[in-house]
Tab-separated table of C-alpha atoms in Angstrom:
chain	number	residue	atom	x	y	z
A	1	MET	CA	24.919	74.714	-187.050
A	2	ALA	CA	25.716	73.888	-190.652
A	3	GLN	CA	22.226	75.018	-191.681
A	4	GLY	CA	22.890	78.581	-190.499
A	5	LEU	CA	22.193	78.636	-186.765
A	6	PRO	CA	24.564	81.192	-185.213
A	7	THR	CA	27.012	80.209	-182.521
A	8	PRO	CA	25.080	80.370	-179.246
A	9	ILE	CA	26.276	81.756	-175.935
A	10	HIS	CA	25.117	79.973	-172.788
A	11	ALA	CA	24.753	81.745	-169.460
A	12	VAL	CA	23.457	80.575	-166.105
A	13	THR	CA	22.254	82.624	-163.150
A	14	GLY	CA	22.139	81.780	-159.471
A	15	LEU	CA	25.354	79.777	-159.466
A	16	HIS	CA	26.758	81.849	-156.580
A	17	ALA	CA	23.895	80.614	-154.382
A	18	VAL	CA	25.193	77.044	-154.744
A	19	PRO	CA	27.746	75.946	-152.126
A	20	VAL	CA	31.334	76.279	-153.293
A	21	LYS	CA	32.030	72.549	-153.106
A	22	ASP	CA	29.009	71.779	-155.350
A	23	ARG	CA	29.509	74.502	-157.956
A	24	ALA	CA	31.747	72.463	-160.240
A	25	GLN	CA	29.311	69.542	-160.240
A	26	THR	CA	26.327	71.853	-160.859
A	27	ARG	CA	28.144	73.576	-163.705
A	28	SER	CA	28.972	70.223	-165.276
A	29	ALA	CA	25.335	69.086	-164.981
A	30	VAL	CA	24.074	72.246	-166.725
A	31	SER	CA	26.649	71.832	-169.500
A	32	SER	CA	25.551	68.221	-169.978
A	33	VAL	CA	21.906	69.265	-170.414
A	34	ILE	CA	22.884	71.933	-172.954
A	35	SER	CA	25.066	69.494	-174.936
A	36	HIS	CA	22.036	67.261	-175.529
A	37	LEU	CA	20.144	70.186	-177.078
A	38	LEU	CA	23.066	71.750	-178.959
A	39	PRO	CA	25.895	69.220	-179.444
A	40	ILE	CA	28.711	71.751	-179.828
A	41	ASP	CA	31.551	72.799	-177.545
A	42	THR	CA	30.680	76.194	-176.042
A	43	LYS	CA	31.717	77.918	-172.856
A	44	LEU	CA	29.189	78.287	-170.042
A	45	PHE	CA	29.149	81.796	-168.549
A	46	CYS	CA	27.855	82.943	-165.176
A	47	LEU	CA	25.568	85.960	-165.111
A	48	ASP	CA	25.364	87.061	-161.485
A	49	THR	CA	27.577	90.157	-161.395
A	50	GLU	CA	28.291	93.145	-163.634
A	51	THR	CA	31.803	91.858	-164.293
A	52	GLU	CA	30.425	88.562	-165.622
A	53	ALA	CA	27.890	90.446	-167.766
A	54	ALA	CA	30.717	92.539	-169.258
A	55	SER	CA	32.618	89.315	-170.000
A	56	ILE	CA	29.645	87.970	-171.976
A	57	LEU	CA	29.351	91.221	-173.976
A	58	ARG	CA	33.060	91.060	-174.739
A	59	SER	CA	32.662	87.482	-175.987
A	60	VAL	CA	29.750	88.535	-178.235
A	61	SER	CA	31.775	91.371	-179.766
A	62	GLU	CA	34.720	89.075	-180.504
A	63	GLN	CA	32.693	86.309	-182.152
A	64	LYS	CA	33.330	85.699	-185.827
A	65	ARG	CA	30.600	84.918	-188.302
A	66	ARG	CA	30.765	81.338	-189.504
A	67	PRO	CA	30.789	81.096	-193.318
A	68	LEU	CA	28.021	78.978	-194.841
A	69	GLY	CA	29.389	77.631	-198.097
A	70	TYR	CA	26.131	76.115	-199.345
A	71	ARG	CA	24.117	79.274	-198.796
A	72	ASP	CA	26.796	81.554	-200.242
A	73	ASN	CA	26.946	79.480	-203.445
A	74	HIS	CA	23.211	79.885	-204.148
A	75	PRO	CA	20.870	82.827	-204.619
A	76	TYR	CA	18.149	82.921	-201.971
A	77	LEU	CA	15.239	85.148	-201.036
A	78	PHE	CA	13.244	85.481	-197.819
A	79	CYS	CA	9.743	86.303	-199.043
A	80	GLU	CA	8.022	89.249	-197.412
A	81	GLU	CA	4.987	89.248	-199.702
A	82	THR	CA	3.286	86.489	-201.702
A	83	ARG	CA	0.536	86.717	-204.313
A	84	TYR	CA	-1.103	83.982	-206.371
A	85	ASP	CA	-3.052	84.363	-209.605
A	86	PRO	CA	-5.282	81.296	-210.103
A	87	ASP	CA	-6.095	82.265	-213.686
A	88	SER	CA	-2.507	82.220	-214.960
A	89	LEU	CA	-1.236	79.783	-212.268
A	90	THR	CA	1.481	82.280	-211.378
A	91	LEU	CA	2.972	82.650	-207.903
A	92	SER	CA	4.688	85.988	-207.162
A	93	LEU	CA	7.219	86.186	-204.337
A	94	SER	CA	8.708	89.513	-203.229
A	95	GLY	CA	11.743	90.109	-201.045
A	96	TYR	CA	15.435	90.999	-200.965
A	97	LEU	CA	17.681	88.781	-203.081
A	98	ARG	CA	20.834	87.580	-201.310
A	99	GLY	CA	23.786	85.378	-202.184
A	100	LYS	CA	24.752	84.712	-205.787
A	101	PRO	CA	23.115	86.495	-208.755
A	102	LEU	CA	19.857	84.910	-209.951
A	103	SER	CA	19.141	84.368	-213.645
A	104	PRO	CA	15.594	83.949	-215.007
A	105	ASN	CA	16.891	80.864	-216.834
A	106	GLN	CA	17.593	79.107	-213.525
A	107	LEU	CA	15.180	76.931	-211.613
A	108	VAL	CA	14.132	77.819	-208.088
A	109	HIS	CA	13.216	75.554	-205.196
A	110	VAL	CA	10.601	76.294	-202.551
A	111	PRO	CA	11.368	74.057	-199.524
A	112	GLY	CA	8.610	71.580	-198.932
A	113	ILE	CA	6.880	72.428	-202.241
A	114	GLY	CA	9.146	71.681	-205.223
A	115	ASP	CA	11.118	73.067	-208.195
A	116	TYR	CA	9.660	75.632	-210.600
A	117	GLN	CA	10.597	77.743	-213.606
A	118	ILE	CA	10.716	81.548	-213.582
A	119	SER	CA	8.532	83.576	-215.932
A	120	LEU	CA	9.708	87.060	-214.880
A	121	ILE	CA	12.044	88.835	-212.455
A	122	GLU	CA	11.350	92.512	-211.825
A	123	THR	CA	12.674	95.049	-209.365
A	124	LYS	CA	10.230	96.876	-207.091
A	125	ILE	CA	10.293	100.009	-204.958
A	126	ASP	CA	12.237	99.314	-201.787
A	127	PRO	CA	9.688	99.330	-198.928
A	128	CYS	CA	12.465	99.995	-196.403
A	129	PRO	CA	14.970	102.307	-198.124
A	130	PHE	CA	18.117	103.332	-196.324
A	131	GLY	CA	17.316	106.609	-194.548
A	132	GLY	CA	13.603	106.375	-195.308
A	133	SER	CA	11.521	108.408	-197.775
A	134	ARG	CA	10.481	112.004	-197.319
A	135	HIS	CA	7.113	112.730	-195.708
A	136	GLY	CA	6.285	109.002	-195.809
A	137	GLU	CA	5.619	109.058	-199.573
A	138	MET	CA	6.569	106.187	-201.862
A	139	GLU	CA	9.261	107.059	-204.375
A	140	VAL	CA	8.730	106.446	-208.083
A	141	ASP	CA	10.872	103.591	-209.389
A	142	SER	CA	12.205	105.082	-212.612
A	143	ASP	CA	14.996	102.500	-212.996
A	144	ALA	CA	12.851	99.355	-212.852
A	145	VAL	CA	14.530	96.245	-214.275
A	146	LYS	CA	12.680	93.349	-215.844
A	147	LEU	CA	14.449	90.072	-216.667
A	148	LEU	CA	12.783	87.547	-218.978
A	149	PRO	CA	13.960	83.965	-219.520
A	150	ASP	CA	15.362	82.728	-222.810
A	151	PRO	CA	13.375	79.623	-223.883
A	152	ALA	CA	16.494	78.180	-225.519
A	153	LEU	CA	18.618	78.546	-222.363
A	154	GLN	CA	16.079	78.013	-219.583
A	155	GLU	CA	16.615	74.917	-217.455
A	156	SER	CA	14.022	72.180	-217.885
A	157	LEU	CA	12.190	70.406	-215.082
A	158	LEU	CA	13.371	66.996	-216.320
A	159	ILE	CA	14.540	64.979	-213.328
A	160	GLU	CA	15.069	61.511	-214.809
A	161	ALA	CA	16.932	60.347	-217.888
A	162	GLU	CA	15.066	58.819	-220.788
A	163	VAL	CA	15.530	55.062	-220.815
A	164	ASP	CA	16.425	53.416	-224.125
A	165	PRO	CA	15.467	49.720	-223.875
A	166	MET	CA	17.686	48.876	-226.856
A	167	GLU	CA	20.790	50.562	-225.458
A	168	GLY	CA	21.964	47.457	-223.598
A	169	GLU	CA	21.442	45.086	-226.534
A	170	GLN	CA	24.569	43.314	-227.759
A	171	THR	CA	25.584	40.096	-229.482
A	172	TRP	CA	26.844	37.218	-227.385
A	173	PRO	CA	30.687	37.190	-227.423
A	174	SER	CA	32.513	34.280	-228.961
A	175	ALA	CA	34.802	31.888	-227.066
A	176	GLU	CA	37.891	33.677	-228.379
A	177	GLU	CA	36.593	37.031	-227.103
A	178	LEU	CA	35.816	35.580	-223.687
A	179	LYS	CA	39.263	34.053	-223.068
A	180	PRO	CA	41.132	37.304	-222.156
A	181	ALA	CA	38.346	38.380	-219.834
A	182	LEU	CA	38.173	34.977	-218.145
A	183	LYS	CA	41.922	34.870	-217.575
A	184	LYS	CA	41.820	38.306	-215.969
A	185	LYS	CA	38.943	37.387	-213.678
A	186	GLU	CA	40.336	33.998	-212.711
A	187	SER	CA	43.272	35.763	-211.073
A	188	SER	CA	41.001	37.747	-208.750
A	189	TRP	CA	37.757	35.760	-208.295
A	190	ILE	CA	37.764	32.816	-205.940
A	191	THR	CA	36.792	29.490	-207.445
A	192	GLU	CA	34.775	26.814	-205.673
A	193	GLN	CA	37.885	24.713	-204.958
A	194	SER	CA	39.707	27.582	-203.184
A	195	ALA	CA	36.656	29.059	-201.491
A	196	SER	CA	37.399	27.225	-198.257
A	197	ASP	CA	40.911	28.715	-198.088
A	198	SER	CA	39.960	32.380	-198.297
A	199	GLU	CA	36.536	33.844	-197.631
A	200	SER	CA	35.852	37.555	-197.964
A	201	ASP	CA	32.392	38.640	-199.006
A	202	ALA	CA	31.954	41.890	-200.882
A	203	GLU	CA	28.368	42.875	-201.472
A	204	ARG	CA	27.337	44.578	-204.665
A	205	PRO	CA	24.658	47.298	-204.577
A	206	GLU	CA	22.081	44.755	-205.687
A	207	ALA	CA	23.154	42.462	-202.868
A	208	ALA	CA	22.704	45.348	-200.473
A	209	ALA	CA	19.253	45.961	-201.896
A	210	ASP	CA	18.452	42.327	-201.160
A	211	SER	CA	19.192	42.754	-197.467
A	212	ASP	CA	15.512	42.561	-196.537
A	213	SER	CA	15.426	38.874	-197.384
A	214	ASP	CA	18.607	38.462	-195.311
A	215	ASP	CA	16.830	39.857	-192.307
A	216	HIS	CA	13.771	37.699	-192.906
A	217	LEU	CA	15.801	34.510	-193.058
A	218	SER	CA	17.949	35.495	-190.088
A	219	ILE	CA	14.959	36.331	-187.937
A	220	GLY	CA	13.207	33.141	-188.960
A	221	SER	CA	16.124	31.034	-187.791
A	222	GLU	CA	16.267	32.906	-184.520
A	223	LYS	CA	12.586	32.248	-183.901
A	224	GLU	CA	13.220	28.524	-184.172
A	225	SER	CA	16.361	28.549	-182.058
A	226	ASP	CA	15.210	31.039	-179.440
A	227	SER	CA	11.525	30.395	-179.035
A	228	GLY	CA	11.568	31.491	-175.398
A	229	VAL	CA	11.686	35.169	-176.319
A	230	THR	CA	8.879	34.724	-178.830
A	231	GLU	CA	6.658	33.108	-176.233
A	232	GLU	CA	7.385	35.911	-173.776
A	233	VAL	CA	6.342	38.592	-176.265
A	234	SER	CA	3.157	36.761	-177.295
A	235	MET	CA	1.936	36.312	-173.716
A	236	ASP	CA	-1.439	37.512	-172.477
A	237	THR	CA	-1.554	41.324	-172.502
A	238	ASN	CA	-4.692	41.875	-170.418
A	239	ASP	CA	-2.673	43.396	-167.582
A	240	TYR	CA	-0.241	45.100	-169.932
A	241	ASP	CA	-0.230	48.784	-170.674
A	242	LYS	CA	-2.903	49.523	-173.266
A	243	SER	CA	-0.648	51.985	-175.041
A	244	CYS	CA	1.870	49.230	-175.869
A	245	ASP	CA	1.499	47.277	-179.095
A	246	PRO	CA	2.768	43.666	-178.647
A	247	ARG	CA	3.514	43.346	-182.361
A	248	GLU	CA	5.529	46.541	-182.402
A	249	GLU	CA	7.439	45.501	-179.271
A	250	LYS	CA	8.144	42.105	-180.820
A	251	GLU	CA	9.571	43.732	-183.941
A	252	GLN	CA	11.678	46.050	-181.799
A	253	LEU	CA	13.137	43.112	-179.868
A	254	GLU	CA	13.959	41.351	-183.125
A	255	ARG	CA	15.691	44.474	-184.424
A	256	ILE	CA	17.728	44.761	-181.216
A	257	ARG	CA	18.758	41.113	-181.478
A	258	ALA	CA	19.627	41.452	-185.176
A	259	GLN	CA	21.729	44.562	-184.528
A	260	GLY	CA	23.625	42.784	-181.763
A	261	ASP	CA	24.311	39.750	-183.969
A	262	ASP	CA	25.485	41.979	-186.792
A	263	ALA	CA	27.872	43.806	-184.444
A	264	ARG	CA	29.334	40.531	-183.117
A	265	PHE	CA	29.467	38.698	-186.466
A	266	PRO	CA	29.673	41.387	-189.165
A	267	ASP	CA	31.096	39.058	-191.853
A	268	GLU	CA	28.648	36.181	-191.416
A	269	ARG	CA	25.303	35.430	-193.046
A	270	ASP	CA	22.841	32.739	-192.042
A	271	THR	CA	22.331	29.930	-194.537
A	272	PRO	CA	18.626	29.576	-195.434
A	273	ILE	CA	16.853	26.336	-194.650
A	274	ASP	CA	14.269	26.230	-197.444
A	275	THR	CA	16.451	27.693	-200.234
A	276	PRO	CA	19.687	26.313	-201.712
A	277	ALA	CA	22.679	28.415	-200.740
A	278	ARG	CA	23.843	28.679	-204.355
A	279	VAL	CA	20.519	30.336	-205.212
A	280	ARG	CA	20.318	32.567	-202.159
A	281	PHE	CA	23.916	33.821	-202.462
A	282	ALA	CA	24.057	33.934	-206.262
A	283	LYS	CA	24.686	37.693	-206.172
A	284	TYR	CA	27.553	37.375	-203.714
A	285	ARG	CA	31.162	37.222	-204.856
A	286	GLY	CA	34.380	36.147	-203.181
A	287	LEU	CA	37.553	38.180	-203.526
A	288	GLN	CA	41.111	37.155	-202.872
A	289	SER	CA	41.810	40.680	-201.596
A	290	PHE	CA	39.116	43.194	-200.731
A	291	ARG	CA	41.633	46.013	-201.200
A	292	THR	CA	43.541	45.065	-204.367
A	293	SER	CA	41.254	42.766	-206.381
A	294	PRO	CA	39.617	44.554	-209.342
A	295	TRP	CA	35.895	45.198	-209.321
A	296	ASP	CA	33.840	46.211	-212.339
A	297	SER	CA	31.584	49.036	-211.124
A	298	ASP	CA	29.305	48.646	-214.183
A	299	GLU	CA	28.611	44.947	-213.680
A	300	ASN	CA	25.009	43.842	-212.996
A	301	LEU	CA	23.697	47.298	-212.136
A	302	PRO	CA	20.002	47.674	-211.189
A	303	LEU	CA	17.605	48.851	-213.876
A	304	ASP	CA	17.049	52.071	-211.928
A	305	TYR	CA	20.564	53.142	-212.867
A	306	ALA	CA	19.336	53.739	-216.421
A	307	ARG	CA	17.000	56.483	-215.149
A	308	ILE	CA	19.569	58.548	-213.264
A	309	PHE	CA	22.322	60.861	-214.460
A	310	LYS	CA	26.017	60.092	-214.164
A	311	PHE	CA	29.000	62.472	-214.193
A	312	HIS	CA	32.146	61.777	-216.166
A	313	ASN	CA	34.063	63.984	-213.724
A	314	PHE	CA	32.053	65.307	-210.785
A	315	ARG	CA	34.758	67.601	-209.386
A	316	HIS	CA	35.426	69.232	-212.740
A	317	THR	CA	31.696	69.796	-213.344
A	318	GLN	CA	31.243	71.261	-209.864
A	319	LYS	CA	34.101	73.739	-210.344
A	320	ARG	CA	32.691	74.848	-213.684
A	321	VAL	CA	29.162	75.289	-212.316
A	322	LEU	CA	30.305	77.245	-209.248
A	323	ARG	CA	32.528	79.508	-211.359
A	324	HIS	CA	29.790	80.283	-213.885
A	325	ASP	CA	28.503	83.865	-213.641
A	326	HIS	CA	25.152	84.819	-215.126
A	327	ASP	CA	25.281	87.913	-217.308
A	328	ASP	CA	21.509	88.414	-217.474
A	329	GLY	CA	21.592	91.266	-214.975
A	330	ASP	CA	22.606	91.325	-211.332
A	331	VAL	CA	19.773	92.294	-208.977
A	332	THR	CA	21.429	90.935	-205.813
A	333	GLY	CA	20.624	93.078	-202.778
A	334	LEU	CA	17.565	94.696	-204.402
A	335	TYR	CA	13.913	94.284	-203.524
A	336	ILE	CA	12.534	92.154	-206.356
A	337	THR	CA	9.497	90.091	-207.310
A	338	ILE	CA	9.961	86.621	-208.796
A	339	HIS	CA	7.068	85.162	-210.784
A	340	LEU	CA	6.869	81.362	-210.894
A	341	LYS	CA	4.823	79.819	-213.689
A	342	ASP	CA	2.649	76.695	-213.674
A	343	PHE	CA	2.266	76.705	-209.903
A	344	PRO	CA	-0.606	74.347	-208.896
A	345	SER	CA	-3.506	76.009	-207.125
A	346	ASP	CA	-3.754	73.254	-204.493
A	347	LEU	CA	-0.151	73.919	-203.407
A	348	SER	CA	-0.730	77.648	-203.004
A	349	THR	CA	-2.631	76.968	-199.788
A	350	MET	CA	0.310	74.981	-198.390
A	351	LEU	CA	2.759	77.875	-198.536
A	352	PRO	CA	3.974	79.191	-195.164
A	353	THR	CA	3.489	82.829	-194.235
A	354	SER	CA	7.039	83.770	-195.232
A	355	PRO	CA	8.449	81.099	-197.565
A	356	ILE	CA	12.115	80.908	-198.528
A	357	LEU	CA	13.139	80.600	-202.159
A	358	PHE	CA	16.438	79.057	-203.279
A	359	GLY	CA	17.944	79.325	-206.739
A	360	LEU	CA	19.222	75.999	-208.079
A	361	LEU	CA	22.506	75.615	-209.877
A	362	GLN	CA	22.843	73.735	-213.153
A	363	PHE	CA	21.936	70.000	-212.922
A	364	GLU	CA	20.627	70.323	-209.343
A	365	GLN	CA	17.121	69.285	-210.365
A	366	LYS	CA	18.281	65.972	-211.886
A	367	MET	CA	18.283	62.652	-210.058
A	368	SER	CA	21.455	60.712	-209.368
A	369	LEU	CA	23.000	58.419	-206.770
A	370	MET	CA	24.012	60.659	-203.872
A	371	HIS	CA	26.358	59.685	-201.040
A	372	PHE	CA	26.130	61.482	-197.679
A	373	THR	CA	28.669	61.192	-194.876
A	374	VAL	CA	26.628	60.718	-191.702
A	375	LYS	CA	27.338	60.264	-188.012
A	376	ARG	CA	24.947	59.656	-185.149
A	377	VAL	CA	24.727	62.038	-182.226
A	378	SER	CA	25.156	60.533	-178.788
A	379	PRO	CA	21.604	61.113	-177.411
A	380	CYS	CA	20.010	59.160	-180.279
A	381	LYS	CA	19.352	55.544	-179.261
A	382	GLU	CA	16.921	54.568	-182.036
A	383	ILE	CA	17.867	51.489	-184.060
A	384	VAL	CA	18.312	52.539	-187.687
A	385	LYS	CA	18.474	49.744	-190.217
A	386	SER	CA	19.577	49.939	-193.815
A	387	LYS	CA	16.631	50.829	-196.096
A	388	ASP	CA	14.602	52.275	-193.218
A	389	LEU	CA	12.505	55.263	-194.278
A	390	LEU	CA	14.142	58.529	-193.147
A	391	LEU	CA	13.421	62.222	-193.594
A	392	ILE	CA	16.625	63.680	-195.067
A	393	HIS	CA	17.374	67.398	-194.861
A	394	ALA	CA	20.187	68.203	-197.304
A	395	GLY	CA	20.829	71.822	-198.182
A	396	CYS	CA	17.513	73.466	-199.020
A	397	ARG	CA	15.725	70.172	-199.706
A	398	ARG	CA	13.734	67.869	-197.452
A	399	PHE	CA	12.716	64.470	-198.807
A	400	LEU	CA	11.901	60.921	-197.740
A	401	ALA	CA	14.314	58.176	-198.766
A	402	ASN	CA	15.454	54.653	-197.865
A	403	PRO	CA	19.252	54.925	-197.624
A	404	THR	CA	21.673	52.026	-197.575
A	405	TYR	CA	24.809	52.372	-195.444
A	406	SER	CA	28.406	51.455	-196.062
A	407	GLN	CA	31.735	51.964	-194.334
A	408	HIS	CA	33.493	55.291	-194.833
A	409	THR	CA	36.848	53.951	-195.994
A	410	PRO	CA	39.334	54.829	-198.759
A	411	GLY	CA	39.489	52.757	-201.917
A	412	ASP	CA	37.082	51.755	-204.679
A	413	LYS	CA	35.189	49.105	-202.690
A	414	HIS	CA	33.223	49.697	-199.493
A	415	LYS	CA	31.630	47.159	-197.201
A	416	PHE	CA	27.864	47.267	-196.825
A	417	GLU	CA	26.508	47.863	-193.313
A	418	LYS	CA	23.164	46.424	-192.310
A	419	PHE	CA	22.701	48.885	-189.409
A	420	PHE	CA	23.583	52.527	-188.854
A	421	ARG	CA	25.330	52.263	-185.496
A	422	GLY	CA	26.867	54.948	-183.345
A	423	GLY	CA	30.533	55.526	-182.684
A	424	GLY	CA	31.646	55.848	-186.296
A	425	THR	CA	31.151	57.641	-189.599
A	426	TYR	CA	29.181	55.951	-192.364
A	427	VAL	CA	28.124	56.729	-195.919
A	428	ALA	CA	24.387	56.819	-196.709
A	429	SER	CA	23.556	56.210	-200.382
A	430	VAL	CA	20.192	57.277	-201.823
A	431	TYR	CA	18.559	58.264	-205.095
A	432	ALA	CA	18.178	62.019	-204.724
A	433	PRO	CA	18.452	65.307	-206.660
A	434	ILE	CA	22.039	66.328	-207.378
A	435	THR	CA	23.525	68.672	-204.783
A	436	PHE	CA	26.976	70.179	-205.043
A	437	THR	CA	29.244	70.307	-202.022
A	438	PRO	CA	29.516	71.714	-199.426
A	439	CYS	CA	26.055	70.506	-198.478
A	440	PRO	CA	25.026	70.463	-194.799
């Protein structure tokens, strides 16, 4: 629904042929089937008499259009005609421009293809003018508008920040410089002597990224302690269904067992047998209070953080970008042709019959750490583990990513979740292009 699907109206026929005592149960069964396909609360109408048909028409006339914030904040175009010039590597897309005004200095995104720069925007003769043209003749477009980009103002296709290997270089602090910092940390970090009195693990992002080795060690210990299940999976499969893969079923059973253990013991981690605990849990920290103890968000960040962009104030930047109006010429609502430069010839054959083009706002082509609030729908029973490969559809983009999950709680620290379970709201964190909210 958030992507633009209108509010549906559900109607059923033949309900009067059902006995009166079974009508309520039949109506509930039909509503249950519909809720699995469209998980929204809508009324189920009967369509057996003229009075019921009039009631449906009245409901249609009284429906209000749901605003789509993401779409209204971007310029977009539903292409009615596409042309490709292999000599100049230029793709021309024609259609009616909707939404916000589009500047030739902006980047555009073709879903499923990528981001591209604009070489020219020009208005064309409206193929479907209001009222039609006389005698079926095409009118001469005497007021044609052509918009060219400014090389100094045009957005670049740079998606990652340039890494300076010398930026993190610094001299080792002296003992006098370390004393204030050590005193401050000693009040919040748990020492080895007091570790047995208060245990509260808070995982850093790098500890979350190391969760694969957690699973490997946990599963290995379960194999040794619960060998009966392993033997049952590795039994002779001559009489088993040929379409079933024993290795895949074994992995699925292990995932089910690991998810159950994580739900029962969310704050526990298995101690490895072949690795010292001080080495395995070197990235873990103990806090006296998960809520009030300070945490340095810039401590021991992964190297990938040097390649992404960071906002000083995301909300302020978003307000400024959404308020910005392009004064290059407003062609919204007109039939225009957008020429995209440097479009690869091999991708021209992958375009759909009627592609959709979205204009990107400032910074929306750059990579950063994005956090999505997610919630599972009830029919989905698949086990989703942190760092599993998922196809994410956010706004006008579709991309593959391996998100890590955390609890959706207030504060500056959030507990890492190994599995994306149902019944609650979680936060999925991925490296992805910047997208301003609201983003369905």
